[in-house]
Short mmCIF file of N, CA and C in Angstrom, two decimals:
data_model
loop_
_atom_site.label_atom_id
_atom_site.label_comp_id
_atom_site.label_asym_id
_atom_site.label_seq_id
_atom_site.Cartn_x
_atom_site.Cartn_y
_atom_site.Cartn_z
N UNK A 1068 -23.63 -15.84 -99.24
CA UNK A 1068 -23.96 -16.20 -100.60
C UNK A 1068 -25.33 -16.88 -100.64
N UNK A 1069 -26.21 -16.51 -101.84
CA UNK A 1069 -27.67 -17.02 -102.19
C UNK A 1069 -27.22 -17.92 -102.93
N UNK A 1070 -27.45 -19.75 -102.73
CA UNK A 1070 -27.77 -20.18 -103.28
C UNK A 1070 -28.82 -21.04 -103.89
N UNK A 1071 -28.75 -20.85 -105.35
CA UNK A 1071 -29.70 -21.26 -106.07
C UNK A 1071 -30.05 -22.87 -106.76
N UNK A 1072 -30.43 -23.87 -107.08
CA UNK A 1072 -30.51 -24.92 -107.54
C UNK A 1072 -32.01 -25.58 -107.87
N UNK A 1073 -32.00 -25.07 -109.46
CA UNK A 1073 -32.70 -25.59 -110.15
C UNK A 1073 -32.87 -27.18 -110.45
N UNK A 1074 -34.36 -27.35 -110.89
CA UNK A 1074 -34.66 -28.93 -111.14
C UNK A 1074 -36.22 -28.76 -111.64
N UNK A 1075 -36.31 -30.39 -112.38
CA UNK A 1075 -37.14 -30.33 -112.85
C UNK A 1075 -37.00 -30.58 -114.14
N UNK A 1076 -35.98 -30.26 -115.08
CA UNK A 1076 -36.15 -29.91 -116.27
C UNK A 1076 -35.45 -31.21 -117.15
N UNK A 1077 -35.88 -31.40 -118.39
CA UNK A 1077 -36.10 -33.41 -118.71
C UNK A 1077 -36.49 -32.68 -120.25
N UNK A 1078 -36.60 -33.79 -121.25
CA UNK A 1078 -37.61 -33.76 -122.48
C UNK A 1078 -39.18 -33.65 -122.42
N UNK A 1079 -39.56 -33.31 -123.41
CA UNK A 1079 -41.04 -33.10 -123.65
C UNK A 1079 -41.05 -33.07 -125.05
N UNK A 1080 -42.76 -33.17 -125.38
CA UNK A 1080 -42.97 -33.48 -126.86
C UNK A 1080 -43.33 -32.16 -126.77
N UNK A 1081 -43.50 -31.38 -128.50
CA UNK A 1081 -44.43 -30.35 -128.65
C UNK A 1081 -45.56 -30.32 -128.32
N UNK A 1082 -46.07 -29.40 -127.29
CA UNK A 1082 -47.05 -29.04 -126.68
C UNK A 1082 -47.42 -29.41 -125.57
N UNK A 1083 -46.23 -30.30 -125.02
CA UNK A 1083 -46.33 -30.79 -123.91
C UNK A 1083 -45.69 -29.75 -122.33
N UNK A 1084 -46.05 -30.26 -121.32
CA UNK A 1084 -45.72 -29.25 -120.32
C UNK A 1084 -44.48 -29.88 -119.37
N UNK A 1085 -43.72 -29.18 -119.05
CA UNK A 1085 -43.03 -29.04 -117.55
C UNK A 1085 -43.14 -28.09 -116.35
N UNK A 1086 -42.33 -28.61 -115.30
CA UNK A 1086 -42.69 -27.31 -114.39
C UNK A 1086 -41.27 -27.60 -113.98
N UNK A 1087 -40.64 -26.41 -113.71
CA UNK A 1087 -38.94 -26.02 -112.99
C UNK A 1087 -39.34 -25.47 -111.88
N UNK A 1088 -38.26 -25.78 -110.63
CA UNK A 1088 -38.40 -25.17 -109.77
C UNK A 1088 -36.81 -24.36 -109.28
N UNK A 1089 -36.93 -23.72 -108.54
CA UNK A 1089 -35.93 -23.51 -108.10
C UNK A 1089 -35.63 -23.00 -106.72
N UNK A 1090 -34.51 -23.84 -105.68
CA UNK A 1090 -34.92 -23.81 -104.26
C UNK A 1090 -33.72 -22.80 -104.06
N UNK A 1091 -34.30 -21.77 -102.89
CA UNK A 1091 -32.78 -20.92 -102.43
C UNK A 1091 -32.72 -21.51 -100.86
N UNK A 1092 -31.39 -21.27 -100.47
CA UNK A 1092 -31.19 -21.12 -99.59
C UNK A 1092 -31.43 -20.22 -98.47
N UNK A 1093 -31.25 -18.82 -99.08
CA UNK A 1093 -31.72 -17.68 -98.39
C UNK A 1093 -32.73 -17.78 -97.32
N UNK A 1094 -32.55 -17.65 -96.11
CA UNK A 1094 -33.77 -17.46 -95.22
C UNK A 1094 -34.65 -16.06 -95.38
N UNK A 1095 -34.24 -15.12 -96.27
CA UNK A 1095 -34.74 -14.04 -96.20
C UNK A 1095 -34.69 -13.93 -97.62
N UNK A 1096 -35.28 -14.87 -98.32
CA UNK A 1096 -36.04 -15.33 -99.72
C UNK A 1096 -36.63 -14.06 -100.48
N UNK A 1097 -37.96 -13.75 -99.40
CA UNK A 1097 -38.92 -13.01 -99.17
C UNK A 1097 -38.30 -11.39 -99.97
N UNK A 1098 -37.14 -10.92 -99.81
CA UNK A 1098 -36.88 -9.90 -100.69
C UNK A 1098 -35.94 -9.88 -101.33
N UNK A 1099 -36.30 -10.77 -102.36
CA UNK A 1099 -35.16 -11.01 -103.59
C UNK A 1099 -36.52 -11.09 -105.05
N UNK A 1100 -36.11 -10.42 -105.74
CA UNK A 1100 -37.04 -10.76 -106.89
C UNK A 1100 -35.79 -11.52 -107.38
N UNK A 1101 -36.55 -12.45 -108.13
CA UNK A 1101 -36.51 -13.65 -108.56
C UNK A 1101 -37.60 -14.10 -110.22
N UNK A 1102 -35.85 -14.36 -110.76
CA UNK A 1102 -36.11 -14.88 -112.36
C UNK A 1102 -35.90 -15.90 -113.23
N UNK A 1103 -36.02 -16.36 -114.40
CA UNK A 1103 -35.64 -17.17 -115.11
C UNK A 1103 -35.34 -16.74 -116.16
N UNK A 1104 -33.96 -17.49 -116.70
CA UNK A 1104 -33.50 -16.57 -117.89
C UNK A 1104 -33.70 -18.47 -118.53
N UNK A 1105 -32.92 -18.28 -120.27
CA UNK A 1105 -32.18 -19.07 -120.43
C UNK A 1105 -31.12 -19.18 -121.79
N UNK A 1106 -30.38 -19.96 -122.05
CA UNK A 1106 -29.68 -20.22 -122.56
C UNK A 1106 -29.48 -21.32 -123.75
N UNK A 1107 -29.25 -21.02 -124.99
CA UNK A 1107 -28.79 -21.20 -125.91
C UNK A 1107 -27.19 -21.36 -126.46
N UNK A 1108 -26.38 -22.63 -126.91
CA UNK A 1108 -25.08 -22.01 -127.06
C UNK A 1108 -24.84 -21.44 -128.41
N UNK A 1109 -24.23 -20.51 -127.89
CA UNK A 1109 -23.94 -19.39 -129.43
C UNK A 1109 -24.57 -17.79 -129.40
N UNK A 1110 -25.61 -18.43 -128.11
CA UNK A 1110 -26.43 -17.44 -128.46
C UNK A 1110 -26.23 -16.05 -126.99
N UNK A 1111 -26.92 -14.90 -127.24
CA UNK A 1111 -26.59 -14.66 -125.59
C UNK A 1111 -28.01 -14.85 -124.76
N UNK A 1112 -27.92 -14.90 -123.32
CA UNK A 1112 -28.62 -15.41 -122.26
C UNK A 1112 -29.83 -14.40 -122.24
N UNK A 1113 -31.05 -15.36 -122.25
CA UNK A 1113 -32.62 -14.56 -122.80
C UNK A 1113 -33.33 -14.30 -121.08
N UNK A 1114 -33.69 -13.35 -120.91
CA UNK A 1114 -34.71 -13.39 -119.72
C UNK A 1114 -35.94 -13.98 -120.05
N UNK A 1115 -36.67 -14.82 -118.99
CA UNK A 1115 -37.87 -15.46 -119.94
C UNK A 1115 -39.09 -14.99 -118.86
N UNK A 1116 -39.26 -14.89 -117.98
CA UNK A 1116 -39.28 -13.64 -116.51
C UNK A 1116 -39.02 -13.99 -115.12
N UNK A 1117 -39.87 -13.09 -114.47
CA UNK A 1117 -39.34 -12.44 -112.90
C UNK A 1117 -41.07 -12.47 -112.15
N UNK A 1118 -40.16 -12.14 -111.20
CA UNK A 1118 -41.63 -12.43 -110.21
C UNK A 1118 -41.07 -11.55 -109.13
N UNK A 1119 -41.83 -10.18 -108.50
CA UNK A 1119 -41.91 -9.12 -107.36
C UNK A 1119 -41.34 -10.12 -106.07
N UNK A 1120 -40.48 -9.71 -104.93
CA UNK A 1120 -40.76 -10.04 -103.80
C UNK A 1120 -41.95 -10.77 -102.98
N UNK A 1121 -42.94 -10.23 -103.33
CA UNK A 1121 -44.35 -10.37 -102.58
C UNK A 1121 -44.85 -11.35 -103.33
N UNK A 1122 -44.17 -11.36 -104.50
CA UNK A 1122 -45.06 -12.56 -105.75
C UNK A 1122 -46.31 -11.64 -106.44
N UNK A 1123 -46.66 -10.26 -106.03
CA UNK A 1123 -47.48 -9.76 -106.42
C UNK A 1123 -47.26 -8.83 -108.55
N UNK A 1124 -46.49 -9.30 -108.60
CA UNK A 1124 -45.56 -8.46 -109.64
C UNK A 1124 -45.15 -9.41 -110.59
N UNK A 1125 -45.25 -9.93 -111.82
CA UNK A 1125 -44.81 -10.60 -113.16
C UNK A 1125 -44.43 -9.99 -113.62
N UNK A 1126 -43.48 -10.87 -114.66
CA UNK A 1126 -43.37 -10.01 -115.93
C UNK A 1126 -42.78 -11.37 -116.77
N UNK A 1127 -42.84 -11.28 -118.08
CA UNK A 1127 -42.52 -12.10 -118.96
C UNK A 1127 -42.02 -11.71 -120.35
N UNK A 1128 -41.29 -12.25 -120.89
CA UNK A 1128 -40.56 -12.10 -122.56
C UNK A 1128 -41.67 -12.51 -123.66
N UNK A 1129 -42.06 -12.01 -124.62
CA UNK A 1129 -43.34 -12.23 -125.54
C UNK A 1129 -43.11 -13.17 -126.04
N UNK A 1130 -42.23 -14.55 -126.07
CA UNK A 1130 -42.44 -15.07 -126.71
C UNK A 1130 -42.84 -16.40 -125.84
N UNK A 1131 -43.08 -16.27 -124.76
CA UNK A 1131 -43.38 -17.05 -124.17
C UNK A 1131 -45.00 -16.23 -123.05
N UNK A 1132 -45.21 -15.39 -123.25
CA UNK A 1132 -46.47 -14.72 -122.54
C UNK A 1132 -47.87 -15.96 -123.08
N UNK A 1133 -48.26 -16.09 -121.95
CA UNK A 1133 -49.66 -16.72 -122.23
C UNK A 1133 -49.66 -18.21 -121.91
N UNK A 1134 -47.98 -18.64 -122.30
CA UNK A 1134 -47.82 -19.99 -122.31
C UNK A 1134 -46.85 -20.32 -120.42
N UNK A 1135 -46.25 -19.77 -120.21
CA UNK A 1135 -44.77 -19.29 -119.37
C UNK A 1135 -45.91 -19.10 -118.07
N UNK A 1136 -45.81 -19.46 -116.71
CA UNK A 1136 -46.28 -18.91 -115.53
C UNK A 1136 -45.11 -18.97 -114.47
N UNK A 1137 -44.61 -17.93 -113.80
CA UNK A 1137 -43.79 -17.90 -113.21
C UNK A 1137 -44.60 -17.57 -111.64
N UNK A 1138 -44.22 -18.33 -110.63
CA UNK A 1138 -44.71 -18.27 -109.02
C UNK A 1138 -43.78 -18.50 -108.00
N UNK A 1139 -44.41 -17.93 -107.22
CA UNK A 1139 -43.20 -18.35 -105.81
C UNK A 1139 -44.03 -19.04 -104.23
N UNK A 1140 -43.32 -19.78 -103.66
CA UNK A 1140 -44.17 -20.01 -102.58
C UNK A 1140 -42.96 -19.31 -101.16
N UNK A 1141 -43.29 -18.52 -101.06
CA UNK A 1141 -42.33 -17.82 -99.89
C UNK A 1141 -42.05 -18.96 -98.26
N UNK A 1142 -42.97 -19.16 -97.98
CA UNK A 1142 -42.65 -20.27 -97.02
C UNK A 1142 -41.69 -21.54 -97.40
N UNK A 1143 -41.39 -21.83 -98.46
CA UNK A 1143 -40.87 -23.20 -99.00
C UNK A 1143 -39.39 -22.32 -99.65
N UNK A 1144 -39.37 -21.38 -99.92
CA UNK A 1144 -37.97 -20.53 -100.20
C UNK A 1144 -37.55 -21.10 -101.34
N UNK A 1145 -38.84 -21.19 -102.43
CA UNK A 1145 -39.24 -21.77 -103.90
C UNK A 1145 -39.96 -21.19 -105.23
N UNK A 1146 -39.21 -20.62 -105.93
CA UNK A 1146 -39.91 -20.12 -107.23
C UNK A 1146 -40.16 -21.48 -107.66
N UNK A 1147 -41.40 -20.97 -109.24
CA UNK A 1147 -41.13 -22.18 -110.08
C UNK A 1147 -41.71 -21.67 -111.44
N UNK A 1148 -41.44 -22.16 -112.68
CA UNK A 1148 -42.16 -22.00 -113.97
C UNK A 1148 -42.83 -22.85 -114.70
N UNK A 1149 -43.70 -23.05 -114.42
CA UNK A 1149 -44.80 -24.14 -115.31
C UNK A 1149 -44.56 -23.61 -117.00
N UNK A 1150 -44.25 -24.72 -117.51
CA UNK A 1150 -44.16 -23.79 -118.76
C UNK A 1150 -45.05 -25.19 -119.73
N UNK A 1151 -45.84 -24.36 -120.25
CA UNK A 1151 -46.92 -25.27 -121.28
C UNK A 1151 -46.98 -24.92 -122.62
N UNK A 1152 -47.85 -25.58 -123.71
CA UNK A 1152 -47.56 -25.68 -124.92
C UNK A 1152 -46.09 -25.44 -125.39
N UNK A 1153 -44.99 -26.34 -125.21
CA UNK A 1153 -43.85 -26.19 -125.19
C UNK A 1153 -43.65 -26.49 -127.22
N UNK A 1154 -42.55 -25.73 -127.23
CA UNK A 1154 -42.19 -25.51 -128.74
C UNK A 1154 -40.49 -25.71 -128.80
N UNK A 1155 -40.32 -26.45 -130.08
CA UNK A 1155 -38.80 -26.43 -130.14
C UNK A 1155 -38.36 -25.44 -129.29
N UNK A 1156 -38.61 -24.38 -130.17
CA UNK A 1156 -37.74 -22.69 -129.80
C UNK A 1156 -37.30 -22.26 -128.04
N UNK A 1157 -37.84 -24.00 -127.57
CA UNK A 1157 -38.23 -23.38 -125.94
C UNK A 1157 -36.59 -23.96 -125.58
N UNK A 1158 -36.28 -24.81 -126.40
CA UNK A 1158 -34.86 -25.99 -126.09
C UNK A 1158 -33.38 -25.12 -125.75
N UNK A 1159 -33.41 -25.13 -124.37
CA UNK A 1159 -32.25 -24.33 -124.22
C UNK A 1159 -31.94 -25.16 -121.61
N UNK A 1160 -30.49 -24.46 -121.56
CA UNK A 1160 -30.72 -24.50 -120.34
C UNK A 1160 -30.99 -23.10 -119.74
N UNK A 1161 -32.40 -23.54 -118.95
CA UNK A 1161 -32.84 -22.79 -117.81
C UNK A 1161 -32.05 -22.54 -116.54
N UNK A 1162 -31.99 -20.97 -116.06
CA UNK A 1162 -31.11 -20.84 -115.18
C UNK A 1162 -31.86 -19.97 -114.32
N UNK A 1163 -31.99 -20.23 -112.61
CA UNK A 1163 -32.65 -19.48 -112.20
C UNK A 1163 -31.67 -18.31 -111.56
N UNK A 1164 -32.74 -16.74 -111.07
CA UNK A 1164 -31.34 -15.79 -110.91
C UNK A 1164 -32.09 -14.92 -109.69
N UNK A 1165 -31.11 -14.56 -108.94
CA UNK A 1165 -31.97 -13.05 -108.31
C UNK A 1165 -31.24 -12.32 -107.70
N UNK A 1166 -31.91 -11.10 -107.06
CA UNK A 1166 -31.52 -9.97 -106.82
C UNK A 1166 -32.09 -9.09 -105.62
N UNK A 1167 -31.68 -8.64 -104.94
CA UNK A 1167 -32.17 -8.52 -103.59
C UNK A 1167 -32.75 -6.85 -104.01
N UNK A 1168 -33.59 -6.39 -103.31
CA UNK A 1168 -34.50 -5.25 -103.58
C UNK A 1168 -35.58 -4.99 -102.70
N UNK A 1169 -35.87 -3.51 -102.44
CA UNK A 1169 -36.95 -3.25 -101.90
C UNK A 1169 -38.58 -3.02 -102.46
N UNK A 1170 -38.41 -3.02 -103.77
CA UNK A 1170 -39.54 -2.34 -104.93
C UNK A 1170 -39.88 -3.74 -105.49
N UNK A 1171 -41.09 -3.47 -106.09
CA UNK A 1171 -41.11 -4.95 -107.21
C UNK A 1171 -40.71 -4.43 -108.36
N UNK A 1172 -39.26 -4.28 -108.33
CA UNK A 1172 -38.11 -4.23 -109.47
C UNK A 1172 -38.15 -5.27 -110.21
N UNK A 1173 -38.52 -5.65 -111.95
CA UNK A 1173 -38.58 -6.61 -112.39
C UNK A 1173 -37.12 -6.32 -113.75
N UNK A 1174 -36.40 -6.43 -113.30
CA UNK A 1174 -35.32 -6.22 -114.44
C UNK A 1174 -35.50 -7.59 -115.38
N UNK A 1175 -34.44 -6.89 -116.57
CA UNK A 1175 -34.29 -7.90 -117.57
C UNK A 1175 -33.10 -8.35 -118.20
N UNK A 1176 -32.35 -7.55 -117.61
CA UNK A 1176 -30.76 -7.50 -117.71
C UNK A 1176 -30.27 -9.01 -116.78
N UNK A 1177 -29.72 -9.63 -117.44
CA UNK A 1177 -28.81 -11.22 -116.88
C UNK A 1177 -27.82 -9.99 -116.05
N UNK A 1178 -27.07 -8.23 -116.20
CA UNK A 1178 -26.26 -8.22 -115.49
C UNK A 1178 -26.88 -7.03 -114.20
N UNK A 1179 -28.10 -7.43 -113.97
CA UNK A 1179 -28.47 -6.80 -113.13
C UNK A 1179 -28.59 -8.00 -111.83
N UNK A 1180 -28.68 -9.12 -112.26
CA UNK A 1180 -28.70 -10.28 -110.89
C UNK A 1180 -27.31 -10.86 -110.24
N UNK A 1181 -27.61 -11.01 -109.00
CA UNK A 1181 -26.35 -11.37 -108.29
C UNK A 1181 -26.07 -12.78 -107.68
N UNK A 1182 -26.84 -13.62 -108.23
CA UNK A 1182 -27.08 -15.05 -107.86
C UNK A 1182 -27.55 -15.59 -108.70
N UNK A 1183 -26.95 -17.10 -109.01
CA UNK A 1183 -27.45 -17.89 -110.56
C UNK A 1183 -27.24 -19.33 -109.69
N UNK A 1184 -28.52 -19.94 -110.10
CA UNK A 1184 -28.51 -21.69 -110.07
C UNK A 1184 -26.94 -22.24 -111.10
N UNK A 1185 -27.55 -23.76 -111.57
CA UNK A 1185 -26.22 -24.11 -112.20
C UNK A 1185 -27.06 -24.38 -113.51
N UNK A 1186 -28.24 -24.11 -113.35
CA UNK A 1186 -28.96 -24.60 -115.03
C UNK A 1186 -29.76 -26.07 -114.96
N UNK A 1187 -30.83 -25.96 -115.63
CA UNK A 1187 -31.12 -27.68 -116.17
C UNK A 1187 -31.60 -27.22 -117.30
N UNK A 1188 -31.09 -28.83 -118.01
CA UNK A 1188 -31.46 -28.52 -120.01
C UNK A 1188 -33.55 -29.06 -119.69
N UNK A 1189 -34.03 -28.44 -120.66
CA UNK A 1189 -35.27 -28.43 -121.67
C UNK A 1189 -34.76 -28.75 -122.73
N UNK A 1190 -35.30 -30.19 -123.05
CA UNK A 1190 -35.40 -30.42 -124.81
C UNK A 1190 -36.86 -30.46 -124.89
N UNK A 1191 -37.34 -29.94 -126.12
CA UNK A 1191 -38.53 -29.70 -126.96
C UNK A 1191 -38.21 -30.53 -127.64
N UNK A 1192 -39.44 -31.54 -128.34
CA UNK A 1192 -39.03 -32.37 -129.43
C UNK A 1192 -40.30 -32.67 -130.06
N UNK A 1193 -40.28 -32.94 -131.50
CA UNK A 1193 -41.53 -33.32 -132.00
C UNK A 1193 -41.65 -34.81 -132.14
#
């Protein structure tokens, strides 16, 4: 079993920044693409993005493009998401996820991953 455990994640004002990380266990890190979704209750579970094996490969949800940076440091067996100019709409728990692969497969499907952290809340606040 991959496990995942997110941190990092606290209040912020509008427009203010955080950064999430999320540590695996996996010694063989290195080929799992690796994502961030998150969560709303009521609502269903948003991909917010993913990052290639190699780290060479992004991808992101438009409503967060421009603002959202998703990275990995492969030696430290550590994604993370800096996420800046933060907006209400951002207030949900973050969950990190992944999926083992040979391609820089960037899915967007929550039921395409086979490993999930336990979440940390983001409040946005003005």
């Amino acid at each position: 079993q991959v496990q995942l455990v997110e941190s990092g994640g606290g209040s912020a004002q509008v427009g203010g920044s955080l950064i999430l990380s999320c540590a695996a266990s996996e010694r063989t890190f290195s080929i799992y693409t690796m994502a961030w979704f998150r969560l709303v209750p009521g609502k269903e579970r948003e991909f917010v993005a993913a990052i290639s094996p190699s780290g060479s490969s992004t991808g992101y949800v438009d409503s967060v493009t421009g603002r959202f940076t998703i990275s990995r440091d492969i030696a430290k067996n550590t994604v993370y998401l800096q996420m800046n100019s933060l907006q209400p709409e951002d207030t949900a728990s973050y969950y990190c996820a992944a999926v083992q692969t040979r391609s820089s497969w960037l899915p967007r499907a929550p039921g395409e991953y086979d490993y999930w952290g336990q979440g940390t809340q983001v409040t946005v606040s003005s």
